mmCIF file of C-alpha atoms in Angstrom:
data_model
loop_
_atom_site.group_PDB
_atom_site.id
_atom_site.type_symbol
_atom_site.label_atom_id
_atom_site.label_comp_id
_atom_site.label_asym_id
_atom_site.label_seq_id
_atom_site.Cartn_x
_atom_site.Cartn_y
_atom_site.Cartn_z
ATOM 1 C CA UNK A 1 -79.458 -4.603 15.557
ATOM 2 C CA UNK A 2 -79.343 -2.256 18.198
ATOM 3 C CA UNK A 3 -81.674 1.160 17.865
ATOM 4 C CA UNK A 4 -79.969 4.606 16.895
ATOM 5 C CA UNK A 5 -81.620 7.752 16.425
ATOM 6 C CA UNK A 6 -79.760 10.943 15.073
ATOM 7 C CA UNK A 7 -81.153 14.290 15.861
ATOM 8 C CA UNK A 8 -80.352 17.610 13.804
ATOM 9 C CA UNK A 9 -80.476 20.961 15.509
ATOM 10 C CA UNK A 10 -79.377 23.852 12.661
ATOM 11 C CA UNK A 11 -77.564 27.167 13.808
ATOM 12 C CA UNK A 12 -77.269 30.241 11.698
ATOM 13 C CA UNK A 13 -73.337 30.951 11.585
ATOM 14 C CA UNK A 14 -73.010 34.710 11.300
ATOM 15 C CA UNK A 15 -72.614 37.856 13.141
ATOM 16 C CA UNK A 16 -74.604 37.660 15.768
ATOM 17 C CA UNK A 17 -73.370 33.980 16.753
ATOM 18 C CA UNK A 18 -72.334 33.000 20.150
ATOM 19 C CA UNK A 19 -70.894 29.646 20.319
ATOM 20 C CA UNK A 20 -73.958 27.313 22.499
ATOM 21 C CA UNK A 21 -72.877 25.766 25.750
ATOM 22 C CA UNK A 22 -71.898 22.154 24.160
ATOM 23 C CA UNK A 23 -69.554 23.497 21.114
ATOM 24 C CA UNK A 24 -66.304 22.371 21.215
ATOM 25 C CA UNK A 25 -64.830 25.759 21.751
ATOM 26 C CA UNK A 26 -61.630 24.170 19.354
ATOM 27 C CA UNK A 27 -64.165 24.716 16.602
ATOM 28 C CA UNK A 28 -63.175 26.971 13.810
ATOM 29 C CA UNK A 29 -65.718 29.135 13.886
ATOM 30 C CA UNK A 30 -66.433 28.991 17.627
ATOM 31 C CA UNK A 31 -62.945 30.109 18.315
ATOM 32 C CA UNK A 32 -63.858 33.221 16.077
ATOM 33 C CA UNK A 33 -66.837 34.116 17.707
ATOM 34 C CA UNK A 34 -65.311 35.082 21.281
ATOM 35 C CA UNK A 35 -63.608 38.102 23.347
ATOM 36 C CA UNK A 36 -63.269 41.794 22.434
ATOM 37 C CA UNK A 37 -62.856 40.964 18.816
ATOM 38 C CA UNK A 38 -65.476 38.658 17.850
ATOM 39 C CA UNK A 39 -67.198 40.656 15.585
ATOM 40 C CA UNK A 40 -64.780 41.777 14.171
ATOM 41 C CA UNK A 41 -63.308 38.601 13.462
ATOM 42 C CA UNK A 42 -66.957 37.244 11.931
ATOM 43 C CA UNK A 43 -66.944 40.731 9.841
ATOM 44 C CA UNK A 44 -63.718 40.110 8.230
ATOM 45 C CA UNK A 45 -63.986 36.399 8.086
ATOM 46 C CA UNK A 46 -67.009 36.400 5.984
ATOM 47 C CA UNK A 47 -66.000 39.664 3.756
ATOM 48 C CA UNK A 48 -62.906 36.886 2.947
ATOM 49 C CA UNK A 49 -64.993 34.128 2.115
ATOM 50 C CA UNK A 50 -67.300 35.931 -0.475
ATOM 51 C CA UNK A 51 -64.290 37.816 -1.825
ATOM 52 C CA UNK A 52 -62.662 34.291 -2.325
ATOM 53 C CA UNK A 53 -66.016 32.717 -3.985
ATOM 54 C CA UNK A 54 -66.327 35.589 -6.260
ATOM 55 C CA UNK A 55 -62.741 35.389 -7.531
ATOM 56 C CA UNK A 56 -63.213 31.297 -8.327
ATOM 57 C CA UNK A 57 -66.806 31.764 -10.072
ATOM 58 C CA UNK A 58 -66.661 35.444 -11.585
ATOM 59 C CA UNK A 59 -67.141 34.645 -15.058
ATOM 60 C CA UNK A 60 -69.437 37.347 -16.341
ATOM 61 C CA UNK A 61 -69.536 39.023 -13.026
ATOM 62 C CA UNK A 62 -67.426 42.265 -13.946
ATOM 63 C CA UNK A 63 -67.339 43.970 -10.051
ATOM 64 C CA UNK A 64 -66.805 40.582 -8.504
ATOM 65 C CA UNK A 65 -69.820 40.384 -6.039
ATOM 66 C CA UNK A 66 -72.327 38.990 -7.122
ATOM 67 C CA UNK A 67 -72.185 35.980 -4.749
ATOM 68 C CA UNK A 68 -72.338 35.391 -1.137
ATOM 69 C CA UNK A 69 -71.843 32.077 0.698
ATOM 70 C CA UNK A 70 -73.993 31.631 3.958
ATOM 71 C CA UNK A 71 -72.993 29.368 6.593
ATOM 72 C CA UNK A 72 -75.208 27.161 9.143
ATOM 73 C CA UNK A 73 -73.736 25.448 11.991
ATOM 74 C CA UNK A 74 -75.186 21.016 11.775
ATOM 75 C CA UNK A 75 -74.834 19.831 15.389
ATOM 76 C CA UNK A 76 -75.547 15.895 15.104
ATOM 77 C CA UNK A 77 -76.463 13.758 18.186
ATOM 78 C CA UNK A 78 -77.150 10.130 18.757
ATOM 79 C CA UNK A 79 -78.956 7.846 21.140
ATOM 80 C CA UNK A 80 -78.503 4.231 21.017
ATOM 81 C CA UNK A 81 -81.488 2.053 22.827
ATOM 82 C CA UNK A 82 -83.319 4.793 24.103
ATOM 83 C CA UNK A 83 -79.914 5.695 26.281
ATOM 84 C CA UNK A 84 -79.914 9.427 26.139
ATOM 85 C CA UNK A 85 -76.926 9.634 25.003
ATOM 86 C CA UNK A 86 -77.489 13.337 23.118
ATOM 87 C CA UNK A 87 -77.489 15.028 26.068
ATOM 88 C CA UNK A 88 -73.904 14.186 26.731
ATOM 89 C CA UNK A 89 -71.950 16.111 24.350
ATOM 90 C CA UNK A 90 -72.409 16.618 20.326
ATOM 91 C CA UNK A 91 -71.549 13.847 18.748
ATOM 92 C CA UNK A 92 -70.335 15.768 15.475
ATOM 93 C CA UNK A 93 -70.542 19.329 14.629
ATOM 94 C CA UNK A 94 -70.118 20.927 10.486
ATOM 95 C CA UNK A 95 -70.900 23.047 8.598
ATOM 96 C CA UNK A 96 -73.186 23.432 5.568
ATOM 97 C CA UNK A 97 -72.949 26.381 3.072
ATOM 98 C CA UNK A 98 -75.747 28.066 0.989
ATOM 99 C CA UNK A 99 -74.659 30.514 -1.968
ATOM 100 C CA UNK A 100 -76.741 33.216 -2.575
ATOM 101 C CA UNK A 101 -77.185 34.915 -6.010
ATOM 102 C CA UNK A 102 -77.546 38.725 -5.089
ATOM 103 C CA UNK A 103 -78.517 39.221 -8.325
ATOM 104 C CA UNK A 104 -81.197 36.961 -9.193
ATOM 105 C CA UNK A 105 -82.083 36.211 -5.521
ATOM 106 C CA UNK A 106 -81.829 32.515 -5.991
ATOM 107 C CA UNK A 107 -80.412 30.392 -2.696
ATOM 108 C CA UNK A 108 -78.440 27.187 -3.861
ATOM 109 C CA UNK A 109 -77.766 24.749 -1.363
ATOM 110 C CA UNK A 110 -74.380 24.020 -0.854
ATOM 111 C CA UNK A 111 -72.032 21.254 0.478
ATOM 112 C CA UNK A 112 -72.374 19.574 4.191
ATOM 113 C CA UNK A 113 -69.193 19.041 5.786
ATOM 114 C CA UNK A 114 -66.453 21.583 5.395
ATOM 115 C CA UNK A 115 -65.566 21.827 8.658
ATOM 116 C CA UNK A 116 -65.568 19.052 10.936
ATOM 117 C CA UNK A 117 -65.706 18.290 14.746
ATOM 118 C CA UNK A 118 -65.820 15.664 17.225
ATOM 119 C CA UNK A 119 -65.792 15.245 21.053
ATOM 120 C CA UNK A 120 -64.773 11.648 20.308
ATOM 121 C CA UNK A 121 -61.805 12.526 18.273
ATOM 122 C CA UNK A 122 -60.733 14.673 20.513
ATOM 123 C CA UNK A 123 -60.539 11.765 23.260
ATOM 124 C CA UNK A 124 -58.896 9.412 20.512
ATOM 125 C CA UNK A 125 -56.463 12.012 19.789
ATOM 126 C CA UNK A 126 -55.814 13.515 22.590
ATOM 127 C CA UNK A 127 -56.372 10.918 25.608
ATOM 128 C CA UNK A 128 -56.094 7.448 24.057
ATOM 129 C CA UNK A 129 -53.400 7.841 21.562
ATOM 130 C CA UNK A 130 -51.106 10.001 23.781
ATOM 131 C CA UNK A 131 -51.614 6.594 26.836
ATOM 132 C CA UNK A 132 -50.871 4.258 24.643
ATOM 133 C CA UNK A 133 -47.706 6.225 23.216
ATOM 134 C CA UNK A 134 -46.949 6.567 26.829
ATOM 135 C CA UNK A 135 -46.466 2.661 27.024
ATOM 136 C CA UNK A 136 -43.041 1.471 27.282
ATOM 137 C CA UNK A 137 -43.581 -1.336 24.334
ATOM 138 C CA UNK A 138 -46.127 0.616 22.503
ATOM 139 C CA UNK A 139 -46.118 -0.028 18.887
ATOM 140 C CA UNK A 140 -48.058 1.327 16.073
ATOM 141 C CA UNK A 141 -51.995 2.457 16.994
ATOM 142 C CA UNK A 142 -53.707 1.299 20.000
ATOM 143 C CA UNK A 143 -55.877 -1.376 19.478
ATOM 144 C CA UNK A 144 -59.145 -0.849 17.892
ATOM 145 C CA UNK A 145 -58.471 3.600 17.044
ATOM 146 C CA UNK A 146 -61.233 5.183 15.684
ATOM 147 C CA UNK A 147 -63.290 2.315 15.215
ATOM 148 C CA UNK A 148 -66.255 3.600 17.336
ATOM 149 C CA UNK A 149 -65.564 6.678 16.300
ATOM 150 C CA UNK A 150 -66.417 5.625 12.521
ATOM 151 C CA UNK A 151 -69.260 3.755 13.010
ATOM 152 C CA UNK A 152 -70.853 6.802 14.430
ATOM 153 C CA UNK A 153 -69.852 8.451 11.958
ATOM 154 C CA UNK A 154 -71.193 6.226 9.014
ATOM 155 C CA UNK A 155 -74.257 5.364 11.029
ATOM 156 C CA UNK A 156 -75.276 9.182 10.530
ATOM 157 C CA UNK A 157 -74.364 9.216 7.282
ATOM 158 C CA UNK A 158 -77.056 6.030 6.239
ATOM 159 C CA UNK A 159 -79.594 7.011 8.743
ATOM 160 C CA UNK A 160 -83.114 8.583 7.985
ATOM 161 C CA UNK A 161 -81.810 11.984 9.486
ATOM 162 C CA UNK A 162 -79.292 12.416 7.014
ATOM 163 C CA UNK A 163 -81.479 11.283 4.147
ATOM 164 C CA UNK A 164 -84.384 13.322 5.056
ATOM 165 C CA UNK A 165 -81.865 16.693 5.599
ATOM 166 C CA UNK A 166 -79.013 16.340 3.266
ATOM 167 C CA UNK A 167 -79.607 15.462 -0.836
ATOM 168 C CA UNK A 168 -75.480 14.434 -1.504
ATOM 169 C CA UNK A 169 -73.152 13.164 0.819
ATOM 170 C CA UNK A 170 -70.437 15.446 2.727
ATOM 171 C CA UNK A 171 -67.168 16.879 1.469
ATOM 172 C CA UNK A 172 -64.152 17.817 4.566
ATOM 173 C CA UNK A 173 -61.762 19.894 3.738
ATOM 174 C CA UNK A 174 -58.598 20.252 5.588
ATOM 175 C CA UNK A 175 -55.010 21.410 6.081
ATOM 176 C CA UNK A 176 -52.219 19.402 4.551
ATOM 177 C CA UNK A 177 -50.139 17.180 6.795
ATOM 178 C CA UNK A 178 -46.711 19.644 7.636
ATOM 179 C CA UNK A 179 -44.955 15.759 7.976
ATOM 180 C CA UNK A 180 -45.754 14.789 4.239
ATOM 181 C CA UNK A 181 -44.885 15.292 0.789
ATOM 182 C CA UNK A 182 -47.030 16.212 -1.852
ATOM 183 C CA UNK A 183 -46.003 16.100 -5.847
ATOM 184 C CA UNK A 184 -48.002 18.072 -8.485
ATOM 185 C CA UNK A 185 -50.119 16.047 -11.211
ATOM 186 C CA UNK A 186 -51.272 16.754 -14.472
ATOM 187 C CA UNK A 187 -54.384 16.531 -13.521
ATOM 188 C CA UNK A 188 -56.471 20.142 -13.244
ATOM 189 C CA UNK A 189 -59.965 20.995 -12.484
ATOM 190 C CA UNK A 190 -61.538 24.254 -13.333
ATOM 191 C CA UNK A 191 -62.228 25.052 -9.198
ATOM 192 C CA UNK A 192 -60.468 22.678 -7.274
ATOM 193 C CA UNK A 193 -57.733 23.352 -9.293
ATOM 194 C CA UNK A 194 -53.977 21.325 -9.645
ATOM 195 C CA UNK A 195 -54.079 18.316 -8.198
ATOM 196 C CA UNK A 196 -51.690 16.846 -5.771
ATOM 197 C CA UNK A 197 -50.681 13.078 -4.770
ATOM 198 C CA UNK A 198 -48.909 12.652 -1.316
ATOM 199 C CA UNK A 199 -46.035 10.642 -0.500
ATOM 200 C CA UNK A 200 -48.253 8.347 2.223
ATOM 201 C CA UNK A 201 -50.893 7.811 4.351
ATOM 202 C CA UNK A 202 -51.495 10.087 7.471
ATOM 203 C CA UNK A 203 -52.962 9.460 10.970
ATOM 204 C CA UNK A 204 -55.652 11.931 9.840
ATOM 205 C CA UNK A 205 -56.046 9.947 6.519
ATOM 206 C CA UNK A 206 -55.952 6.274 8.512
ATOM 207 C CA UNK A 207 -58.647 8.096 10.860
ATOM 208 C CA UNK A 208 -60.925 9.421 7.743
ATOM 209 C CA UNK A 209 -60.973 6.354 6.080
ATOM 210 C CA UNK A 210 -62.631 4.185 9.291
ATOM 211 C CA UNK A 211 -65.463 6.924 8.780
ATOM 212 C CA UNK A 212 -66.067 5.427 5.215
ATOM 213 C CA UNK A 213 -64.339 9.056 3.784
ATOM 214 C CA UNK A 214 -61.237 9.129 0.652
ATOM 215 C CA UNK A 215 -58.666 11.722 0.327
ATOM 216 C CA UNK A 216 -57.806 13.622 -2.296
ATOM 217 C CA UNK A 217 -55.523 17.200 -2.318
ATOM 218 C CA UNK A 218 -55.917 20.228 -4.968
ATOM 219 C CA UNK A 219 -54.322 23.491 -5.305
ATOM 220 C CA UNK A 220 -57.319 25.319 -6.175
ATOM 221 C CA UNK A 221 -56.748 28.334 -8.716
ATOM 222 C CA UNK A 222 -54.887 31.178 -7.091
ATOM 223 C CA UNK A 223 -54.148 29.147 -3.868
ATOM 224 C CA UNK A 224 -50.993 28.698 -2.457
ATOM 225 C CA UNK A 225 -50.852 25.299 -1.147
ATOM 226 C CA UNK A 226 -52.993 21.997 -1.362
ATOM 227 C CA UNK A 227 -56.459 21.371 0.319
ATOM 228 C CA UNK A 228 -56.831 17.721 1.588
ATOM 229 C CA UNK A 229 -60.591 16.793 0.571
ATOM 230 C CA UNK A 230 -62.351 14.403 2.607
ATOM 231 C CA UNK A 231 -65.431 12.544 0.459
ATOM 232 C CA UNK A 232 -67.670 9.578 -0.519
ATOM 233 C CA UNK A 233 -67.801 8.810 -4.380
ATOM 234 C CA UNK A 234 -66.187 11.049 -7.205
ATOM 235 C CA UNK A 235 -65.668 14.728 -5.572
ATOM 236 C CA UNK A 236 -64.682 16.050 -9.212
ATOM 237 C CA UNK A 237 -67.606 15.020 -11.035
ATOM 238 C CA UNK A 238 -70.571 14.319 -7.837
ATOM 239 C CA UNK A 239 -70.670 18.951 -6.983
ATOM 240 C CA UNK A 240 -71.021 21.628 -9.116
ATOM 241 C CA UNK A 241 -68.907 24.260 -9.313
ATOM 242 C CA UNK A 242 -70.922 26.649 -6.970
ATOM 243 C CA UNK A 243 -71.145 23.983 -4.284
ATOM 244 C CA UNK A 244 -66.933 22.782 -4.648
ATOM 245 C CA UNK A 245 -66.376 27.103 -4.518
ATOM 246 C CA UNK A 246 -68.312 27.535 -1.084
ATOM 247 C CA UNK A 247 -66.451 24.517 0.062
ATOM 248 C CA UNK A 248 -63.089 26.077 -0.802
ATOM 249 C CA UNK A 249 -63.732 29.713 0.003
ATOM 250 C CA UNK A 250 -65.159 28.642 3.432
ATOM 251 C CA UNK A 251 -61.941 26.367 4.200
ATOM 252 C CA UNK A 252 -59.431 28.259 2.659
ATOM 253 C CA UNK A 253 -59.937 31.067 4.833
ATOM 254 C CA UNK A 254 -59.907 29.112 8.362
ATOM 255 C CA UNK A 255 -56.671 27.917 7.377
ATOM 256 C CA UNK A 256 -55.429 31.229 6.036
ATOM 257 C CA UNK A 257 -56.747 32.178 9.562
ATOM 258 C CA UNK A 258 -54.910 29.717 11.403
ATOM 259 C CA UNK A 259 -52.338 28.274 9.541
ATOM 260 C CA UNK A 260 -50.984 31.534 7.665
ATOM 261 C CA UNK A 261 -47.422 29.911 7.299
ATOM 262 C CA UNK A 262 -48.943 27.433 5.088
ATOM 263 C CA UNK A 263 -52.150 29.204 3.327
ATOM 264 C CA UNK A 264 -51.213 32.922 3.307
ATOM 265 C CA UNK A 265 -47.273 32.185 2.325
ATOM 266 C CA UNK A 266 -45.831 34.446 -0.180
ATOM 267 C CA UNK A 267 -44.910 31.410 -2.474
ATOM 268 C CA UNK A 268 -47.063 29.149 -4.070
ATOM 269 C CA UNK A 269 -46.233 25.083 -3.431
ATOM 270 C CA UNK A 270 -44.269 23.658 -6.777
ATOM 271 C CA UNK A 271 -44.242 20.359 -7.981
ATOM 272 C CA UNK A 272 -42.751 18.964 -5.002
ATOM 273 C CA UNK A 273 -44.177 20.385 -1.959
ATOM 274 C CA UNK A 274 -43.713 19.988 1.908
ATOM 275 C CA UNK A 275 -45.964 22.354 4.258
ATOM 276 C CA UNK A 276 -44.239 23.813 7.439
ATOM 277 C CA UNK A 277 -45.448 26.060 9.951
ATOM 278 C CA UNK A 278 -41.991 27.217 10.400
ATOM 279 C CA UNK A 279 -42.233 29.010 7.455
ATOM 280 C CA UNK A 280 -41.079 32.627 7.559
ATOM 281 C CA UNK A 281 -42.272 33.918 4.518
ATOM 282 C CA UNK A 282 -46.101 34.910 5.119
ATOM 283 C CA UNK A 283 -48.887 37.301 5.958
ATOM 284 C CA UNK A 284 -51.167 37.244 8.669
ATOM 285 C CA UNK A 285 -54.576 37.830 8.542
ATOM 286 C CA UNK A 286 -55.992 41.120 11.095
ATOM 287 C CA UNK A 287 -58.270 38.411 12.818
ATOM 288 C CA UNK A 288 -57.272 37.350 16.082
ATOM 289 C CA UNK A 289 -56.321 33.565 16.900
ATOM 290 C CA UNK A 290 -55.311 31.964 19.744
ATOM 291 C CA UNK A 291 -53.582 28.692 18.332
ATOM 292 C CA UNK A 292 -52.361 27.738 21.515
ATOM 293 C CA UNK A 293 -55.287 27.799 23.120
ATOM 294 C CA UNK A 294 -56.740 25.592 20.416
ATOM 295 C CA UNK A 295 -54.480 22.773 21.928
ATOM 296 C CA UNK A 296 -54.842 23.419 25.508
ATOM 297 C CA UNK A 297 -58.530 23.089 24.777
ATOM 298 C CA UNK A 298 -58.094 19.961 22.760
ATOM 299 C CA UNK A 299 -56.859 18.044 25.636
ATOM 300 C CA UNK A 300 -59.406 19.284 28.123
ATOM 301 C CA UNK A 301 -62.387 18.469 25.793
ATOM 302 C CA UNK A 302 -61.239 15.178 25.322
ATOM 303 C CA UNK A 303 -61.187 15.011 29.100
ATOM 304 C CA UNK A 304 -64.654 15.737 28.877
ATOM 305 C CA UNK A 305 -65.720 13.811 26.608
ATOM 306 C CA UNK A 306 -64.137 10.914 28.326
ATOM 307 C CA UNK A 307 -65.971 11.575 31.818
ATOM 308 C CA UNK A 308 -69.640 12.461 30.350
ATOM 309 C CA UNK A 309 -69.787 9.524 26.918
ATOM 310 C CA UNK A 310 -66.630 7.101 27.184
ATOM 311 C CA UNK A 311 -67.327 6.360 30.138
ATOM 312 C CA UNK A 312 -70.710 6.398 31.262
ATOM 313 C CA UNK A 313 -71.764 4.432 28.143
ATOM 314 C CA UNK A 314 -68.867 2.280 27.445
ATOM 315 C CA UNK A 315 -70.727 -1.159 27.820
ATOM 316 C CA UNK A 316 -73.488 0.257 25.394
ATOM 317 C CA UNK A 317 -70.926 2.137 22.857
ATOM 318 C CA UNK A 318 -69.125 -1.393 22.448
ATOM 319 C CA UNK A 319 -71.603 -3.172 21.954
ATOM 320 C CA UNK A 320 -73.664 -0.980 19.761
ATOM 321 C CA UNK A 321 -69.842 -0.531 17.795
ATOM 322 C CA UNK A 322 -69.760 -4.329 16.985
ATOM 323 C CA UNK A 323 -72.933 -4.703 15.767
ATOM 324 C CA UNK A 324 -72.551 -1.815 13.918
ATOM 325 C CA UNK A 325 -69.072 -2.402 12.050
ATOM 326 C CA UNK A 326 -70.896 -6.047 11.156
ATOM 327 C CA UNK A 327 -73.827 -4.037 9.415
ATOM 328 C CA UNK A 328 -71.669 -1.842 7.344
ATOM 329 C CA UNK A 329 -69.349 -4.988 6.269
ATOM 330 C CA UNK A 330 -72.405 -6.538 5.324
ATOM 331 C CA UNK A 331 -74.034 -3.436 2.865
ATOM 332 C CA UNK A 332 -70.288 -2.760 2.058
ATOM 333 C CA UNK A 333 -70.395 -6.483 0.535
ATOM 334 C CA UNK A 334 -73.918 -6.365 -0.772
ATOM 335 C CA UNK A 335 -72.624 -3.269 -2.804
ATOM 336 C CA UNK A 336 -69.253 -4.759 -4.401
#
């Protein structure tokens, strides 16, 4: 089979962070860290996080703080054959969170993932699918969607890098689709909370899945709408609670950041439940967002990442993609 290497380079997300040349600039917390209010926007942002992981795990804690939740920034880049292909772009960008006990001292690793970011989904999303909607006879998903993008993806996830770095695999946690339905189960857990089922598959979910990844969607407690959770294996039963709360502090307050209609609305979803970022009834947060910018940007970095890895290494992506889907069907059927 054809040689990849994944490389790691680890960035401290906090106040002092500048988003690096080769972030996506789309990226959650990139996006946070520019113009007149960026530190601001990092102050407040993290003050929400720990006050969110302190209200989910308080249990004997009587003022509420004994926990913080540190973020580091996993940039993830590949060569295949020796082809340089890392310096390119990123291939994935995440985040990783680390709770720390202010009390005791004691650091406990947290979940890798939370966040997630791609040049190469950017250019599915936002070149390729657009083209091929463009068609006059186009039908369903261009031929072949994600597919590279998911070998990548699992690649990582079975390679040495990963193994030697990371000791469970990664948890994504995202918005809920505004163009489904979710209905309310009976099914609770003490931090993710309610669960949710929805009423079909998403482009997101279709996407997720060719990266080897399951969905599932809790309200956790005190929340006002459903999380979609991204994961390998059983997410209830594979984290502890500390490592689920960092998750769901960290990614509850992006999306209370940027998606306020649906995360800071002044009604909780009921047992039928249909997101909309029409929604009148919510809060904003005092952070400042540009969420149109966020698309505009899309678009261009998928540009980018067209001109400097789609296309320069198309012959060696393709072929490097079919060898790798083959491997994975092969330890996917040496598993079952």
């Amino acid at each position: 089979m054809t040689n990849v290497a994944f490389s790691i380079e680890t960035t401290r997300f906090d106040e002092d962070y500048s988003p690096l040349a080769s972030t996506r600039i789309t990226t959650n917390f990139a996006n946070l860290a520019r113009g007149e209010s960026r530190l601001q926007n990092l102050r407040s942002t993290f003050a929400m996080i720990d006050d969110r992981f302190n209200g989910l795990v308080r249990g004997d804690d009587e003022d509420g703080g004994r926990y913080s939740v540190e973020l580091d920034i996993i940039s993830v880049s590949v060569d295949i054959d020796g082809g340089a292909l890392r310096d390119a772009v990123p291939l994935i960008e995440v985040l990783q969170t680390t709770v720390v006990d202010r009390r005791s001292g004691e650091r406990v690793e947290g979940i890798v993932g939370n966040n997630f970011s791609s040049y190469v989904r950017d250019y599915d999303f936002s070149i390729v699918l657009p083209a091929h909607a463009a068609k006059p006879s186009a039908e369903g998903l261009p031929q072949g969607f994600g597919e590279l993008h998911g070998n990548l993806f699992k690649s990582f996830l079975h390679s040495d890098a990963y193994a030697e770095r990371f000791g469970k695999p990664p948890v994504i946690c995202l918005s809920v689709s505004s163009s489904k339905t979710y209905s309310r189960t009976e099914n609770q857990h003490p931090i993710l909370g309610v669960e949710y089922r929805q009423s079909e598959y998403s482009l997101t979910d279709a996407y997720f899945e060719k990266m080897g990844l399951g969905v599932r969607f809790f309200m956790p407690p005190n929340g006002v709408a459903p999380l979609a959770f991204y994961h390998l294996g059983d997410l209830q039963n594979d984290y502890t609670d500390l490592e689920l709360a960092a998750t769901i502090s960290t990614m509850e307050t992006f999306q209370k950041i940027y998606r306020p209609e649906i995360y800071n609305a002044h009604s909780a979803a009921g047992a039928s439940y249909q997101p909309s970022l029409t929604n009148p009834s919510f809060s904003t947060t005092a952070i400042v967002y540009d969420r149109e910018e966020r698309s505009r940007l899309a678009l261009e970095q998928g540009r980018f990442a067209e001109e400097h890895f789609m296309k320069p290494y198309k012959t060696i992506l393709e072929s490097w993609s079919t060898d790798a889907a083959r491997h994975h069907a092969d330890l996917k059927g040496a598993r079952s």
